[in-house]
Amino acid sequence: MTLLSLQDLSITINGKPILHDVSFDIRAGEIVAVTGESGSGKSMTALGIMGLLPRGATATGQIDLDGVDILRTEEAALCKMRGNDVGMIFQEPMTALNPVQTIGDQVAETILVHRAAPKAEAMTRAAEMLERVGLPNDRFPLSRYPHELSGGQRQRVVIAMAIALRPKLLIADEPTTALDVTTQATILDLLRDLVDEFGMGLLMITHDLAVVANMADRIVVMQHGHLVEQGATDDLLRNMHHPYTKALFAASGHKVSLPTNSHSAPFLSVQNVTRDYRTPRKTLFGKPGTFRAVNNVSFELNKGDRLGLVGESGCGKSTLTRAILGLEPVQSGTITLNDAPVFSGKKPNADVRRKMQVVFQDPYGSFNPRHRVDRLISEPFHLLDTPPTGAARSDAITKALTDVGLTPADATKYIHEFSGGQRQRIAIARALITDPELIVFDEAVSALDVSVRAQVLDLMAKLCRERPLSYLFISHDLSVVRTITDRVLVMKSGEIVEQGATEDVFQNPKHPYTQTLLEAAPTLPDDQATR
Amino acid sequence: MIRYVFGRLLSLVISLIVASVVIFVVIEIAPGDPASFMLGLNAQPETVAALRAELGLDVSKVERYFTWVTGMLSGDFGTSYTYRSPISELIADRVVVSLPLAIYALILSTVIAFPAGIYAASRRGGVGDMSVMGATQLGVAIPNFWFAMIMVLIFAINLRWFSAGGFPGWDKGFFGGIKALTLPAISLALPQAAILARVMRSSLLDMLGEDFIRSARAKGLSQRQALWKHAVRNALIPVLTIIGLQFSFLLAGGIIIEQVFFLPGLGRLIFQAISARDLIVVESVVMLLVFVVIVVNFAVDIAYAAVDPRLRTKT
Amino acid sequence: MKGLWIGIVLTVVFLALALVSFVWTPFNIEAFDIPNKLKSPNVTNWLGTDQYGRDILSMIMMGARTSIAVALLAVGIGMAIGVPLGLWAAARRGSLLDELIMRGNDLIFAFPSLVIAILITAVFGAGAINAIIAIGIFNIPVFARLTRGAALSLWERDFILAARVSGKSAFRISWEHIFPNILNLMIVQGTIQFSLGILAEAALSYIGLGAQPPTASWGRMLADAQTLVSFAPHTALMPGGAIVLMVMGLNLMGDGLRDVLDPRIRVDRT
C-alpha cells in the first residue's frame, strides 16, 4: 500500500530552484533512504513533506500522503497531520529539545496538542513511549530535563516525541550524523525495530552510504536537486546505472595506496602523558574535582609513520592532540620530538614547534576571513628565525599552492571565494609551507562530502609519495583511517586500549572496545567482502 | 540550587561591600571640608572644629567608614548637616514616593512591552511588526524628562486630566497618590518599554530560529502555539536581565522625573543635599539606591534559576 | 537599508550643524534681545526665540556641539579602555585576571549609572569634563563585556589555533586576528553608545550637572523651557525634537550598519 507519493515535486526558494521534478513512493513498513551530498536538496524534500518549508519557498507538483495532497492543504489541517500522521526527527539532538521543559512534558505534548488523551493519560503514554525507545522510567523519570541526558538519550526522546501517536510515516533527517558510531548503531536498531513493530513507513535522509546500504529497503539518490536514480537496495547496489551513483559509491569506499615506509627511527615520543581538567566543586567548600581527559598515554611515532588515532567523542583525542602541538601543558609525562621536549618549563619549545603543523576539521573556521590566501598560508613562517621575504616568500607560497593542486593566482584571493574542499587544500598548503616533519590531521576530512573527501585523501597519498611525510591522523571515521594510515591507536576514556598495524587491528581486533567499535560501524557491501 | 543561591548571595555581599567603599572614597576625596563650607568663609577656626567634632569628622577615615557602615546596618544613616535631623527619617519620608514610582513604572513598562514584543515577533516583517518597531525606534530616542514635559503640556495643562505636579501624600488616599504618580510613571515607563519590547522581539526571533521550535512544529503545534509554549519562556532569559537593569534606570530616572513633576522623592532630597553640599545625605541616598539595585539584580539571578533548569543543576 | 540611509542623513545633518556653528550661526547667542523674547517660529527666527530673545536654531547648533563632543569623548573613553580590557580578559580566559576584570565590570553595572554620574558631578563639580568622565566610565564595561564575549568565541575558532601552532603570542593574535574581526561589532555598538551618550548628556545638563553656561546645551535649554512650556511650547519642543532626531538617526544608523556589516552580530541594547 502506497503511503506517501511524491510526484514532480519542485521547490524554489526566493526564485532560486532547489528541487526539480522529484518523484518517489514509500509504502507502509518500508524504509526508503534519500541520499546525496550537500546541496542535493534531500533535507528540503523532507521539510516539503512536513509542510514546513522555509519562508519564501514555493513548491509545485504533488505530495500525496495517504490520500491527502500536502501542497494543497490548509495550515490548520497540516498541524493536525504533523505528529499524528507523520512524525519527524532531526540531526542535532543537543538542540532539538526545549531546554526549559521536562522530557515527559515534551513527549506528552505531542499527545496533548492533538487532544488524543487527557493530561494524566498523556503522561502515562509518554512514560510508556520513553520506555519503548529505551529510556526506562526508573532511570529516566519524566521530570528529567534535556541537559541531564547524553546526545544519544536525547535523540531517543526526540524519537519518542515523533512516534508518540504512532504516525504512519516517520521522517528522519540525518538522525545519527551527530552521534558516535556505537550510539548510531543502537539508534538505527531502534528505528528498524519501530518500523517493524508499528508498520510505519520510514523516510531516512542521510549522506552516509554505509548506513543507507544497511538500513534501507529502497534507495533514492539525489544530486543538485535532481533525483538521479532510485531502486531496491540490493538491485541498486549490484547494478548502478547513473554515473553519479557510481561515483558516489566509489568515493565512499575510496581507497588510496600509500608508499611503504622504510624508516624505523622513533621520532615523536609520548611517554606516560596525563592531562587533568578541573571540574566545578560539588559542594560549596569542597575541593574542585578533576576530570582525567588523558590517562597515562604512551606511544611512539617513527619517521615516515602514518599513524591513526580513533575514538569516540570525549575519549580524549582532542586533548592529546593539543598537548602534542604544545598548545596545552600536561600534568605528567613527556612529549618529545627528536628527543627535544615540546614543552620546556612553562613555555612551548619554539624549536620543536616549527617541526609540526596541523590541519583542522572545519574548512570554514580554519581561516581568518579578513586575510588573503598568501598571508594565511605563510603564517607558519612566524616560527622561523629568518622567514623568507620578497621573491623567496612568494616562491614558497606558489610552491605550496601548486603542491596541493591550486594555482599561484589563488594567493591573492580571500577565503570565502573557495569551496570546502579547496579550503582544506589551502589548510594543507599552510601546513606544508615550512616543510614540517610532522603534520597533525585533526578530523581533517570529516566535514567534507564523500567525493571531495576522496580527492583530499588522494592528495595526501600523493604528498606521501613526493616527500618524506609523517602524520598523525585523528578521526572517528574508521573507513578513512583504514585506508590513510599504516598504524593505528584506539583510544577510549583517556586511555589507548589498542595499537598496532592498521590492517591487523581492523582484521583482528584484540580489545573488546575495538571489537564493539568495528562491529557498530556500518560498512558498504564491498568492505564486508574483504572482512 | 542551594549552591547557586548561595553563590549569588556571596556576590551580593561582596558587591555591597565594594560599593560602600567606592562611595565612601568618592565622598572623602571631595574637595573642601563640609564644616567650613557650611559655616562660610569667615568662620572662626574654633567654630569649625566644634562643628567637625559634632559631625564626627574629627576621627580617622577608617573609623568613619566603619561607623557609617555599622550605622546603616542598624538603620542609623547619621544626621544631615543641613536638615539637622536623622537621615533615616528624611529617607523614609521620600522613599514612599520614589519606590512606588519605580515599581509603578516597571509594571507599566513590562505590561506594555511584553505584548508589543510578542506581537511584533509573531508578525515578523508584516505591517504590525513594522509599526511596533517604528514606535519603539521613536521610544528609545525620547529623553524621558522631555517626554514628561510634553505629557504635562497635553494632559495637565491642556486637557486638565491630571495636576501638573506635586504629591498629596498617601494619607490623603491611595488613589490620589496613584493619580499623582501616573503621569510620572508613564513618562518613565514608555521609553523603557520601547527598549524592552525590542529585546523581547529579537530574543523571541532568535528562539523561533532554534531547532526545538522546529521539533515542536513537527509535533503538530501551530506557529502560534510553538511561540507561546516554547519560545516565550526561553526568550525570557535575556529579557529578565534587561528588566533587572531597567529597575536601576527607573529608580535613577525617577530622580530626574521627580524634578519635572515636583515630587517630594529621593531625587529632590539628593539635589537639595548637593546644592547644600550636605554630602552625608548624598552618600547615604546613593548607597541606598545602589543597595536596592544590587538586591534587585540578585532577585533577577534567582528568577533565572526558576526559568532555566540548567542553572538549577549545574554550577 | 532605508533605515540606514535615514540614519546617515540625520547624523550627518547634526554633525554639519555642529561644525558650521564654529564659524557661523544665524544669530549671536550671547547677545540678549529681550524685546524679541519667546517668539514663535517665524521667517527670521526659524525655530523661534527663548526667554531672552536668543535664536533657538543658533542655540541648537551650539548645543549640538556640546552633545556630540561629550557623547563622542565618552564613547572614546569606553572603547579605549573597555576594548583592550576585554581582549586581555579573553586572552587570559579562565585566569584570575579574567575573573577580576569581569567582576569589576559587573560591579560597575550594578551601580545605577545616572546616580553615579550625579555623585561624580556633585562631588567634583558640574561641567562638561566631569559629565564626559561620568558617562565614559559606564561605557567601559559595555565594551569590555562585548569584546570579551566576541573574542572568546573567536579564540575557540580553528584559525586562532592555527596561529597558536605558528607560535604567535596571545598579544599578537589579539591584535592580528581577534581585533579586526570584532571591529564591525565595535562600530555598531559604538554608534548605539553614542546615542545613549547624547541622552545621558541631555539628562545631566537638564538637572544642571552638565555643561555650564554660557556653553549651550540641549538639556539646559529644556530645563529653562520647563516653566515656559505652557505658554511657549516651542521652547521645549525644538531642543527636545533635536535630541530625538539625533538619537534616532544614530540608532537607525547603528541598526543599519549591523545589518550591512554582519547580520550575525548581536548588540547589547540597554
Tab-separated table of C-alpha atoms in Angstrom, chain C residues 71-173:
chain	number	residue	atom	x	y	z
C	71	ALA	CA	28.980	61.739	23.833
C	72	LEU	CA	31.819	61.080	21.397
C	73	LEU	CA	34.513	61.508	24.020
C	74	ALA	CA	32.567	59.311	26.437
C	75	VAL	CA	32.361	56.575	23.793
C	76	GLY	CA	36.067	57.094	23.144
C	77	ILE	CA	36.857	56.532	26.840
C	78	GLY	CA	34.676	53.432	26.887
C	79	MET	CA	36.315	51.967	23.794
C	80	ALA	CA	39.869	52.946	24.592
C	81	ILE	CA	39.709	51.250	27.994
C	82	GLY	CA	36.970	48.656	27.518
C	83	VAL	CA	38.150	47.014	24.290
C	84	PRO	CA	41.731	46.315	25.465
C	85	LEU	CA	40.391	45.076	28.806
C	86	GLY	CA	38.007	42.728	27.035
C	87	LEU	CA	40.754	41.487	24.690
C	88	TRP	CA	43.060	40.991	27.634
C	89	ALA	CA	40.442	39.091	29.652
C	90	ALA	CA	39.679	36.870	26.673
C	91	ALA	CA	43.355	36.165	26.006
C	92	ARG	CA	43.735	35.025	29.612
C	93	ARG	CA	40.306	33.392	29.763
C	94	GLY	CA	39.660	31.471	32.939
C	95	SER	CA	42.509	33.126	34.804
C	96	LEU	CA	42.275	35.260	37.929
C	97	LEU	CA	42.830	38.340	35.793
C	98	ASP	CA	39.835	37.483	33.609
C	99	GLU	CA	37.755	36.953	36.725
C	100	LEU	CA	38.844	40.286	38.213
C	101	ILE	CA	38.127	42.241	35.035
C	102	MET	CA	34.698	40.699	34.645
C	103	ARG	CA	33.742	41.086	38.329
C	104	GLY	CA	34.831	44.722	38.123
C	105	ASN	CA	32.556	45.155	35.145
C	106	ASP	CA	29.654	43.513	36.948
C	107	LEU	CA	30.197	45.902	39.807
C	108	ILE	CA	30.025	48.982	37.590
C	109	PHE	CA	26.886	47.549	36.021
C	110	ALA	CA	25.356	47.148	39.467
C	111	PHE	CA	25.535	50.890	40.047
C	112	PRO	CA	22.667	52.920	38.672
C	113	SER	CA	24.667	54.894	36.119
C	114	LEU	CA	22.803	58.160	36.435
C	115	VAL	CA	23.107	58.084	40.232
C	116	ILE	CA	26.846	57.701	39.987
C	117	ALA	CA	27.057	60.401	37.358
C	118	ILE	CA	25.179	62.617	39.779
C	119	LEU	CA	27.544	61.618	42.572
C	120	ILE	CA	30.615	62.361	40.477
C	121	THR	CA	29.387	65.730	39.289
C	122	ALA	CA	28.106	66.557	42.760
C	123	VAL	CA	31.484	65.872	44.304
C	124	PHE	CA	33.817	67.183	41.630
C	125	GLY	CA	31.600	69.934	40.397
C	126	ALA	CA	29.272	70.231	37.444
C	127	GLY	CA	30.768	70.653	33.991
C	128	ALA	CA	31.292	69.071	30.606
C	129	ILE	CA	34.533	67.294	31.550
C	130	ASN	CA	33.016	65.567	34.560
C	131	ALA	CA	29.973	64.639	32.510
C	132	ILE	CA	32.267	63.026	29.928
C	133	ILE	CA	34.060	61.054	32.630
C	134	ALA	CA	30.848	60.007	34.332
C	135	ILE	CA	29.259	58.779	31.084
C	136	GLY	CA	32.541	57.319	29.852
C	137	ILE	CA	33.020	55.150	32.935
C	138	PHE	CA	29.768	53.363	32.213
C	139	ASN	CA	30.786	52.746	28.628
C	140	ILE	CA	33.836	50.789	29.769
C	141	PRO	CA	32.041	47.635	30.958
C	142	VAL	CA	29.754	47.704	27.920
C	143	PHE	CA	32.712	47.477	25.546
C	144	ALA	CA	34.726	45.201	27.808
C	145	ARG	CA	31.936	42.650	28.046
C	146	LEU	CA	31.065	42.767	24.388
C	147	THR	CA	34.718	42.474	23.362
C	148	ARG	CA	35.384	39.605	25.713
C	149	GLY	CA	32.281	37.720	24.611
C	150	ALA	CA	33.066	38.087	20.926
C	151	ALA	CA	36.766	37.396	21.455
C	152	LEU	CA	36.070	34.269	23.489
C	153	SER	CA	34.140	32.682	20.661
C	154	LEU	CA	36.909	33.657	18.247
C	155	TRP	CA	39.550	32.086	20.480
C	156	GLU	CA	37.744	28.780	20.037
C	157	ARG	CA	37.961	29.004	16.275
C	158	ASP	CA	40.421	26.882	14.375
C	159	PHE	CA	42.163	29.794	12.704
C	160	ILE	CA	43.265	31.035	16.114
C	161	LEU	CA	44.541	27.557	16.948
C	162	ALA	CA	46.442	27.598	13.672
C	163	ALA	CA	48.009	30.916	14.644
C	164	ARG	CA	48.954	29.455	18.019
C	165	VAL	CA	50.521	26.466	16.319
C	166	SER	CA	52.505	29.009	14.301
C	167	GLY	CA	53.914	30.239	17.581
C	168	LYS	CA	52.207	33.602	17.754
C	169	SER	CA	51.798	35.201	21.152
C	170	ALA	CA	48.412	35.932	22.694
C	171	PHE	CA	49.083	39.650	22.301
C	172	ARG	CA	49.905	39.300	18.635
C	173	ILE	CA	46.904	37.044	17.988
